CSV table of C-alpha atoms and ligand atoms in Angstrom, one decimal:
chain,number,residue,atom,x,y,z
A,167,MET,CA,185.8,181.0,87.0
A,168,GLN,CA,187.4,184.3,87.6
A,169,ARG,CA,191.2,184.7,87.2
A,170,ASP,CA,193.3,187.8,87.5
A,171,LEU,CA,196.5,188.4,85.5
A,172,ALA,CA,198.8,187.6,88.3
A,173,SER,CA,197.4,184.1,88.9
A,174,MET,CA,197.3,183.4,85.2
A,175,ALA,CA,201.0,184.4,84.9
A,176,ALA,CA,201.9,182.2,87.8
A,177,GLU,CA,199.9,179.1,86.7
A,178,GLU,CA,199.8,179.1,82.9
A,179,PRO,CA,202.9,178.2,80.9
A,180,THR,CA,203.1,181.0,78.4
A,181,THR,CA,206.3,179.6,77.1
A,182,ARG,CA,206.2,176.5,74.9
A,183,ARG,CA,208.9,174.3,73.3
A,184,VAL,CA,208.2,173.9,69.6
A,185,LEU,CA,209.9,172.1,66.7
A,186,VAL,CA,210.2,175.0,64.3
A,187,ALA,CA,210.5,172.6,61.3
A,188,GLU,CA,207.1,171.3,62.0
A,189,HIS,CA,205.4,174.7,61.8
A,190,PRO,CA,205.6,176.2,58.2
A,191,ARG,CA,205.0,179.8,59.3
A,192,LEU,CA,207.6,179.6,62.0
A,193,LEU,CA,210.0,178.0,59.6
A,194,LYS,CA,209.4,180.6,56.9
A,195,LEU,CA,210.0,183.3,59.6
A,196,LYS,CA,213.2,181.7,60.7
A,197,GLU,CA,214.5,181.5,57.2
A,198,MET,CA,213.7,185.1,56.4
A,199,PHE,CA,215.2,186.2,59.7
A,200,ASN,CA,218.4,184.3,58.8
A,201,SER,CA,218.6,185.7,55.3
A,202,LYS,CA,218.0,189.2,56.7
A,203,PHE,CA,220.2,189.2,59.8
A,204,GLY,CA,222.6,186.3,59.2
A,205,SER,CA,221.7,184.6,62.5
A,206,THR,CA,219.0,182.4,64.1
A,207,PRO,CA,216.1,183.8,66.2
A,208,LYS,CA,216.5,182.9,69.9
A,209,PHE,CA,212.7,182.8,70.4
A,210,TYR,CA,209.4,183.5,68.7
A,211,VAL,CA,206.4,185.3,70.0
A,212,ARG,CA,202.8,184.8,69.1
A,213,ALA,CA,199.9,187.1,69.8
A,214,PRO,CA,196.4,186.3,68.6
A,215,GLY,CA,193.9,188.5,66.8
A,216,ARG,CA,190.7,189.3,68.7
A,217,VAL,CA,187.1,189.8,67.8
A,218,ASN,CA,184.8,191.7,70.2
A,219,ILE,CA,181.5,189.9,70.3
A,220,ILE,CA,179.7,192.6,72.1
A,221,GLY,CA,180.5,195.8,74.1
A,222,GLU,CA,181.7,198.4,71.7
A,223,HIS,CA,183.4,201.7,72.7
A,224,ILE,CA,182.7,201.2,76.4
A,225,ASP,CA,186.0,199.8,77.8
A,226,TYR,CA,187.5,203.3,78.0
A,227,CYS,CA,184.2,204.4,79.8
A,228,GLY,CA,184.9,201.8,82.5
A,229,TYR,CA,182.5,199.1,81.4
A,230,SER,CA,182.9,195.4,80.8
A,231,VAL,CA,183.3,194.0,77.3
A,232,LEU,CA,182.9,190.5,75.8
A,233,PRO,CA,185.7,189.6,73.3
A,234,MET,CA,187.4,186.4,72.4
A,235,ALA,CA,190.9,185.8,71.0
A,236,VAL,CA,190.7,184.1,67.5
A,237,GLU,CA,192.9,181.4,66.2
A,238,GLN,CA,194.6,183.7,63.7
A,239,ASP,CA,197.7,185.3,65.0
A,240,MET,CA,200.8,187.4,64.5
A,241,LEU,CA,204.3,185.9,64.9
A,242,ILE,CA,207.5,187.7,65.7
A,243,ALA,CA,211.0,186.2,65.6
A,244,VAL,CA,213.5,187.8,68.1
A,245,GLU,CA,217.2,187.7,68.8
A,246,PRO,CA,218.5,189.7,71.7
A,247,VAL,CA,221.7,191.6,70.7
A,248,LYS,CA,224.5,193.2,72.6
A,249,THR,CA,224.4,196.5,70.7
A,250,HIS,CA,221.8,199.2,71.5
A,251,THR,CA,220.4,199.1,68.0
A,252,LEU,CA,216.9,197.9,67.5
A,253,GLN,CA,216.4,196.3,64.1
A,254,LEU,CA,212.9,195.6,62.8
A,255,ALA,CA,211.9,193.8,59.6
A,256,ASN,CA,208.5,192.7,58.3
A,257,THR,CA,207.9,189.6,56.1
A,258,ASN,CA,205.5,191.7,54.1
A,259,PRO,CA,207.7,193.7,51.6
A,260,LEU,CA,205.2,196.5,51.7
A,261,TYR,CA,206.6,197.4,55.1
A,262,PRO,CA,210.2,198.6,54.9
A,263,ASP,CA,213.0,197.6,57.4
A,264,PHE,CA,213.6,200.0,60.2
A,265,SER,CA,216.4,200.5,62.8
A,266,THR,CA,216.9,203.0,65.6
A,267,SER,CA,218.9,203.4,68.8
A,268,ALA,CA,217.2,201.6,71.7
A,269,ASN,CA,218.3,204.4,74.0
A,270,ASN,CA,216.4,207.1,72.2
A,271,ILE,CA,213.1,205.9,70.9
A,272,HIS,CA,211.2,208.6,69.0
A,273,ILE,CA,207.7,207.9,67.9
A,274,ASP,CA,206.6,210.2,65.1
A,275,LYS,CA,202.8,210.3,65.7
A,276,THR,CA,202.3,212.3,62.5
A,277,LYS,CA,203.1,209.2,60.4
A,278,PRO,CA,201.2,205.9,60.7
A,279,VAL,CA,204.2,203.7,60.0
A,280,TRP,CA,204.1,200.0,60.9
A,281,HIS,CA,207.1,200.0,63.3
A,282,ASN,CA,205.6,202.7,65.5
A,283,TYR,CA,203.5,200.0,67.2
A,284,PHE,CA,206.6,198.0,68.0
A,285,LEU,CA,208.3,201.1,69.4
A,286,CYS,CA,205.3,201.9,71.6
A,287,GLY,CA,205.5,198.4,73.1
A,288,PHE,CA,209.2,198.8,73.6
A,289,LYS,CA,208.7,202.1,75.3
A,290,GLY,CA,205.9,200.9,77.4
A,291,ILE,CA,207.3,197.6,78.9
A,292,GLN,CA,207.5,198.0,82.7
A,293,VAL,CA,205.3,195.9,85.1
A,294,GLU,CA,202.1,194.0,84.3
A,295,LEU,CA,201.8,193.2,80.6
A,296,ALA,CA,198.1,193.7,79.8
A,297,GLU,CA,197.9,197.0,81.6
A,298,ILE,CA,201.3,198.1,80.2
A,299,CYS,CA,200.2,197.3,76.7
A,300,ALA,CA,197.0,199.3,77.0
A,301,LYS,CA,199.0,202.2,78.4
A,302,SER,CA,201.7,201.7,75.7
A,303,GLU,CA,199.1,202.0,72.9
A,304,ARG,CA,198.4,205.5,74.1
A,305,TYR,CA,201.9,206.6,73.1
A,306,ILE,CA,200.5,206.4,69.5
A,307,GLY,CA,198.1,209.2,70.5
A,308,THR,CA,194.8,207.3,70.8
A,309,GLU,CA,192.9,207.1,74.1
A,310,GLY,CA,191.8,203.5,73.9
A,311,GLY,CA,190.5,201.2,76.6
A,312,GLY,CA,192.2,197.9,77.5
A,313,MET,CA,190.1,195.4,75.7
A,314,ASP,CA,192.5,194.3,73.0
A,315,GLN,CA,195.5,193.9,75.2
A,316,SER,CA,193.5,192.2,78.0
A,317,ILE,CA,192.0,189.5,75.8
A,318,SER,CA,195.4,188.9,74.1
A,319,PHE,CA,196.9,188.0,77.5
A,320,LEU,CA,193.9,186.5,79.3
A,321,ALA,CA,192.4,184.4,76.5
A,322,GLU,CA,191.9,180.7,76.9
A,323,GLU,CA,191.0,178.3,74.1
A,324,GLY,CA,187.3,177.4,73.9
A,325,THR,CA,185.9,180.4,75.8
A,326,ALA,CA,185.1,184.1,75.3
A,327,LYS,CA,185.7,186.3,78.3
A,328,LEU,CA,183.9,189.0,80.2
A,329,ILE,CA,186.7,191.5,80.8
A,330,GLU,CA,186.2,193.9,83.7
A,331,PHE,CA,188.4,196.9,84.4
A,332,SER,CA,189.8,198.5,87.6
A,333,PRO,CA,191.0,196.1,88.7
A,334,LEU,CA,191.5,194.1,85.5
A,335,ARG,CA,189.9,190.6,85.6
A,336,ALA,CA,188.4,188.0,83.2
A,337,THR,CA,185.5,185.6,83.6
A,338,ASP,CA,184.8,182.7,81.2
A,339,VAL,CA,181.7,183.1,79.0
A,340,LYS,CA,180.9,179.8,77.3
A,341,LEU,CA,179.4,180.5,73.9
A,342,PRO,CA,176.3,178.4,72.9
A,343,SER,CA,176.8,175.2,70.9
A,344,GLY,CA,175.0,175.1,67.5
A,345,ALA,CA,176.4,178.4,66.3
A,346,VAL,CA,179.7,179.8,65.1
A,347,PHE,CA,181.1,183.3,64.9
A,348,VAL,CA,182.0,184.5,61.4
A,349,ILE,CA,184.3,187.4,60.8
A,350,ALA,CA,183.9,189.4,57.6
A,351,ASN,CA,186.2,192.3,56.7
A,352,SER,CA,184.5,195.2,55.0
A,353,CYS,CA,187.8,196.0,53.3
A,354,VAL,CA,187.4,199.7,54.3
A,355,GLU,CA,190.5,200.9,56.2
A,356,MET,CA,190.4,203.5,59.0
A,357,ASN,CA,193.6,204.2,60.7
A,358,LYS,CA,192.5,205.2,64.2
A,359,ALA,CA,195.9,206.7,65.0
A,360,ALA,CA,196.0,209.0,62.0
A,361,THR,CA,192.5,210.5,62.4
A,362,SER,CA,190.7,212.1,65.4
A,363,HIS,CA,187.4,210.0,65.0
A,364,PHE,CA,188.4,207.7,67.9
A,365,ASN,CA,189.6,210.3,70.3
A,366,LEU,CA,186.7,212.6,69.6
A,367,ARG,CA,184.4,209.8,70.9
A,368,VAL,CA,186.5,209.2,74.0
A,369,MET,CA,186.4,213.0,74.7
A,370,GLU,CA,182.6,213.2,74.1
A,371,CYS,CA,182.2,210.4,76.7
A,372,ARG,CA,184.5,212.2,79.1
A,373,LEU,CA,182.5,215.5,78.7
A,374,ALA,CA,179.2,213.7,79.1
A,375,ALA,CA,180.5,212.1,82.3
A,376,LYS,CA,181.6,215.5,83.6
A,377,VAL,CA,178.4,217.2,82.7
A,378,LEU,CA,176.3,214.4,84.3
A,379,ALA,CA,178.5,214.4,87.4
A,380,LYS,CA,178.2,218.2,87.8
A,381,HIS,CA,174.5,218.1,87.4
A,382,LYS,CA,174.2,215.5,90.1
A,383,GLY,CA,176.4,217.4,92.5
A,384,LEU,CA,179.4,214.9,92.3
A,385,GLN,CA,183.0,216.0,92.2
A,386,TRP,CA,182.9,216.4,88.4
A,387,ASP,CA,186.5,217.6,87.9
A,388,LYS,CA,187.9,214.2,89.1
A,389,VAL,CA,185.4,212.2,87.0
A,390,LEU,CA,186.8,210.8,83.6
A,391,ARG,CA,184.5,207.9,82.8
A,392,LEU,CA,180.8,207.4,82.4
A,393,GLU,CA,181.0,204.3,84.7
A,394,GLU,CA,182.2,206.5,87.6
A,395,VAL,CA,179.0,208.5,87.4
A,396,GLN,CA,176.9,205.4,87.7
A,397,THR,CA,179.0,203.9,90.5
A,398,GLN,CA,179.0,207.1,92.5
A,399,LEU,CA,175.3,207.5,92.1
A,400,GLY,CA,174.8,203.9,93.1
A,401,ILE,CA,172.1,203.3,90.5
A,402,SER,CA,171.5,200.7,87.7
A,403,LEU,CA,172.4,201.1,84.0
A,404,GLU,CA,168.7,201.4,83.2
A,405,GLU,CA,168.4,204.3,85.7
A,406,MET,CA,171.5,205.9,84.3
A,407,LEU,CA,169.8,205.9,80.9
A,408,LEU,CA,166.9,207.8,82.4
A,409,VAL,CA,169.3,210.3,84.0
A,410,THR,CA,171.0,210.8,80.6
A,411,GLU,CA,167.6,211.5,79.0
A,412,ASP,CA,166.7,213.9,81.7
A,413,VAL,CA,170.0,215.8,82.0
A,414,LEU,CA,171.5,215.9,78.5
A,415,HIS,CA,170.0,217.2,75.2
A,416,ALA,CA,170.1,215.6,71.8
A,417,GLU,CA,171.4,218.8,70.0
A,418,PRO,CA,175.2,218.9,69.8
A,419,TYR,CA,176.8,221.0,72.5
A,420,SER,CA,179.0,223.9,71.5
A,421,ARG,CA,182.3,224.1,73.4
A,422,GLU,CA,181.0,227.4,74.9
A,423,GLU,CA,177.9,225.6,76.3
A,424,ILE,CA,180.1,222.9,77.8
A,425,CYS,CA,182.3,225.5,79.4
A,426,LYS,CA,179.2,227.3,80.8
A,427,CYS,CA,177.9,224.0,82.3
A,428,LEU,CA,181.2,223.2,83.9
A,429,GLY,CA,182.2,226.8,84.9
A,430,ILE,CA,185.5,226.7,83.1
A,431,SER,CA,187.2,228.7,80.3
A,432,VAL,CA,187.6,227.5,76.7
A,433,GLU,CA,191.4,227.4,77.3
A,434,GLU,CA,190.9,225.1,80.3
A,435,LEU,CA,188.6,222.8,78.3
A,436,ARG,CA,191.2,222.6,75.4
A,437,THR,CA,194.3,222.1,77.5
A,438,GLN,CA,193.1,220.3,80.6
A,439,ILE,CA,190.3,218.0,79.4
A,440,LEU,CA,190.6,217.4,75.6
A,441,SER,CA,193.3,215.3,73.9
A,442,PRO,CA,195.9,217.1,71.7
A,443,ASN,CA,194.1,216.0,68.5
A,444,THR,CA,190.6,217.1,69.6
A,445,GLN,CA,191.4,220.5,71.0
A,446,ASP,CA,190.1,222.4,68.0
A,447,GLU,CA,186.7,220.6,67.9
A,448,LEU,CA,183.8,223.0,68.1
A,449,THR,CA,180.8,220.7,68.8
A,450,PHE,CA,180.3,217.5,70.8
A,451,LYS,CA,177.4,215.0,70.9
A,452,LEU,CA,177.0,214.1,74.6
A,453,TYR,CA,173.5,212.6,74.8
A,454,GLN,CA,173.9,210.1,71.9
A,455,ARG,CA,177.3,208.9,73.1
A,456,ALA,CA,176.2,208.4,76.7
A,457,LYS,CA,173.0,206.6,75.6
A,458,HIS,CA,175.2,204.2,73.5
A,459,VAL,CA,177.6,203.5,76.3
A,460,TYR,CA,175.0,202.8,79.1
A,461,SER,CA,172.8,200.7,76.8
A,462,GLU,CA,175.8,198.8,75.4
A,463,ALA,CA,177.1,198.1,78.9
A,464,ALA,CA,173.7,196.6,79.8
A,465,ARG,CA,173.7,194.5,76.6
A,466,VAL,CA,177.1,193.0,77.6
A,467,LEU,CA,175.6,191.8,80.9
A,468,GLN,CA,172.5,190.5,79.2
A,469,PHE,CA,174.7,188.6,76.6
A,470,LYS,CA,176.6,186.9,79.5
A,471,GLN,CA,173.4,186.0,81.2
A,472,VAL,CA,171.9,184.3,78.1
A,473,CYS,CA,175.2,182.4,77.7
A,474,GLU,CA,175.0,181.2,81.3
A,475,GLU,CA,171.3,180.3,81.2
A,476,ALA,CA,171.6,178.7,77.7
A,477,PRO,CA,167.8,178.7,76.9
A,478,ALA,CA,166.7,176.8,73.8
A,479,ASN,CA,166.5,180.0,71.8
A,480,ALA,CA,169.9,181.3,73.0
A,481,VAL,CA,171.3,181.9,69.5
A,482,GLN,CA,168.3,184.0,68.6
A,483,LEU,CA,168.5,186.1,71.8
A,484,LEU,CA,172.3,186.6,71.4
A,485,GLY,CA,171.8,187.6,67.8
A,486,GLU,CA,169.2,190.1,68.7
A,487,LEU,CA,171.5,191.7,71.2
A,488,MET,CA,174.2,191.9,68.6
A,489,ASN,CA,171.8,193.5,66.1
A,490,GLN,CA,170.8,196.1,68.8
A,491,SER,CA,174.5,196.8,69.4
A,492,HIS,CA,175.1,197.5,65.7
A,493,ARG,CA,172.1,199.8,65.5
A,494,SER,CA,173.4,201.7,68.6
A,495,CYS,CA,176.9,201.9,67.1
A,496,ARG,CA,175.5,203.2,63.8
A,497,ASP,CA,172.9,205.7,65.0
A,498,MET,CA,174.0,206.8,68.5
A,499,TYR,CA,177.8,206.4,68.4
A,500,GLU,CA,178.1,207.0,64.6
A,501,CYS,CA,181.1,204.7,64.3
A,502,SER,CA,179.8,202.6,61.3
A,503,CYS,CA,180.2,203.3,57.6
A,504,PRO,CA,178.0,202.5,54.6
A,505,GLU,CA,180.1,199.4,53.7
A,506,LEU,CA,179.8,198.0,57.2
A,507,ASP,CA,176.0,198.6,57.3
A,508,GLN,CA,175.7,196.9,53.9
A,509,LEU,CA,177.8,193.9,55.0
A,510,VAL,CA,175.8,193.5,58.2
A,511,ASP,CA,172.6,193.5,56.2
A,512,ILE,CA,174.0,190.9,53.8
A,513,CYS,CA,175.1,188.7,56.7
A,514,ARG,CA,171.6,188.8,58.3
A,515,LYS,CA,169.9,188.2,54.9
A,516,PHE,CA,171.9,185.0,54.5
A,517,GLY,CA,171.3,183.4,57.8
A,518,ALA,CA,173.2,185.3,60.6
A,519,ARG,CA,171.0,185.5,63.6
A,520,GLY,CA,172.9,188.7,64.6
A,521,SER,CA,175.6,190.8,62.9
A,522,ARG,CA,177.5,193.9,64.0
A,523,LEU,CA,180.6,195.9,63.4
A,524,THR,CA,183.4,194.8,65.8
A,525,GLY,CA,186.2,196.9,67.1
A,526,ALA,CA,186.6,200.7,66.7
A,527,GLY,CA,184.5,200.8,63.5
A,528,TRP,CA,184.4,203.3,60.6
A,529,GLY,CA,185.7,200.4,58.6
A,530,GLY,CA,187.3,197.0,59.5
A,531,CYS,CA,185.3,193.9,60.3
A,532,THR,CA,181.9,192.6,61.2
A,533,VAL,CA,181.1,189.6,63.5
A,534,SER,CA,178.1,187.5,62.9
A,535,ILE,CA,176.5,184.6,64.8
A,536,VAL,CA,175.5,181.9,62.4
A,537,PRO,CA,173.8,178.5,63.1
A,538,THR,CA,176.4,175.9,62.3
A,539,ASP,CA,174.3,174.0,59.8
A,540,MET,CA,173.9,177.2,57.7
A,541,LEU,CA,177.6,178.0,57.6
A,542,PRO,CA,178.5,176.6,54.1
A,543,SER,CA,175.6,178.4,52.4
A,544,PHE,CA,176.2,181.5,54.5
A,545,LEU,CA,179.8,181.8,53.3
A,546,THR,CA,179.0,181.2,49.7
A,547,ASN,CA,176.2,183.7,49.6
A,548,VAL,CA,178.1,186.5,51.5
A,549,HIS,CA,181.0,185.9,49.1
A,550,GLU,CA,178.7,186.4,46.1
A,551,ALA,CA,176.8,189.4,47.5
A,552,TYR,CA,179.7,191.4,49.1
A,553,TYR,CA,183.1,190.3,47.8
A,554,ARG,CA,182.4,189.4,44.1
A,555,ARG,CA,180.9,192.8,43.6
A,556,ASN,CA,184.1,194.6,44.1
A,557,SER,CA,187.5,193.5,42.7
A,558,SER,CA,189.5,195.1,45.5
A,559,SER,CA,187.5,193.3,48.1
A,560,LEU,CA,187.6,190.1,46.1
A,561,ALA,CA,191.4,190.2,46.1
A,562,LEU,CA,191.3,190.3,49.9
A,563,GLU,CA,188.4,187.8,50.3
A,564,LYS,CA,190.6,184.8,51.3
A,565,HIS,CA,191.6,186.5,54.5
A,566,SER,CA,188.4,188.5,54.9
A,567,LEU,CA,185.6,186.0,55.4
A,568,PHE,CA,186.0,183.1,57.8
A,569,ALA,CA,184.5,181.3,60.8
A,570,THR,CA,186.5,181.2,63.9
A,571,LYS,CA,186.5,179.7,67.4
A,572,PRO,CA,187.8,181.2,70.7
A,573,GLY,CA,191.6,180.7,70.7
A,574,GLY,CA,194.3,180.9,73.3
A,575,GLY,CA,196.4,183.9,74.4
A,576,ALA,CA,199.8,185.4,73.8
A,577,LEU,CA,202.8,182.9,74.0
A,578,VAL,CA,206.6,182.8,73.7
A,579,PHE,CA,208.0,180.0,71.6
A,580,LEU,CA,211.5,178.6,72.3
A,581,GLU,CA,213.1,176.3,69.7
A,582,ALA,CA,213.2,172.8,71.0
B,27,GLA,C1,189.6,199.9,69.7
B,27,GLA,C2,190.3,200.1,71.1
B,27,GLA,C3,189.6,199.3,72.1
B,27,GLA,C4,188.1,199.5,72.1
B,27,GLA,C5,187.5,199.4,70.7
B,27,GLA,C6,186.0,199.7,70.7
B,27,GLA,O1,189.8,198.5,69.3
B,27,GLA,O2,191.6,199.8,71.0
B,27,GLA,O3,190.2,199.6,73.4
B,27,GLA,O4,187.8,200.8,72.6
B,27,GLA,O5,188.2,200.1,69.8
B,27,GLA,O6,185.3,198.9,71.4
């Protein structure tokens, strides 16, 4: 079943009536709101977390990804006011209150403060929500794809989704029975808005796309994504991998070499192609990044096919694809870290059929596919082997290691 955003918005009620008193988290939020602002929220908004099952760092290259929304979520209580002052508060006392004039939103990208993400959303709201949210995130300075925002709006309980871009659309991918997905947080934090790791990868993919396009006689200056090169050449992902091996070299490219390949000046490269926070980079790995993207895009399609065909050894096959994905993220895309690699090894050792980093990487979480009957021993053993070892991870363990199911999408709650 394939549904686009417009039909979803037309058919699905994304507004629900709830009795706040019956939901402890909403009730706590309501009480805190009341004590802070002296009034009652007019509505509440829920947005789920997501886990990407497979397809890492390829959405901004134009390729399909395979995430699901999880049951865990974030709640916001809202009251529209007549003044033009935006007042924000967080239930977590670590994050200070903030207020600003709604007419003059200024996002200070040099400071990774919590309310910046809210301001980005506020600044970005215009037409269609998922695409707007993906665009809004770029105000923070990162050049991400649309995976997180798309799954947040297009998720349906009980199913993961294949998310395709340009135009944005979602197709159900039924996960196999007999296995669960377990999220484990490495407890390493990497703020992708405060460092250039993420954008450097996006730029390396952009440069690889341009160099491949130029070599193949395409209109390279218009090309931004690796997917465009494949589509314009009209060849398969496997053939694109051969082209990559043929055209690009494994040694890092200096910016002078890239300029020579494209026939442009260093100044043009810096100001017309690179993002503000990568303009001073001197070397770029094009071969490794393109190899990851084309192979990962192929794994996403294989993963979907295994889910559809559901052979007896589906869990084994899906696990192997997830393991290959992690290896490619670690070795070719270099977006893992020692703790993630260690956690993935521990998860596999204690029964995961596949385990990989999920999301941007360099920290954050892993996702593992675990046969349902092994879940209790898996959780106990991973707890012992990863979290007990380190007291700071141990403190976070309650929210760091859990099994989850495909959850529903973003909703507005009105008090009944
Ligand atoms: C971040 C971005 C996504 C995606 C992932 C990597 O989560 O926001 O768009 O690129 O990294 O797959």
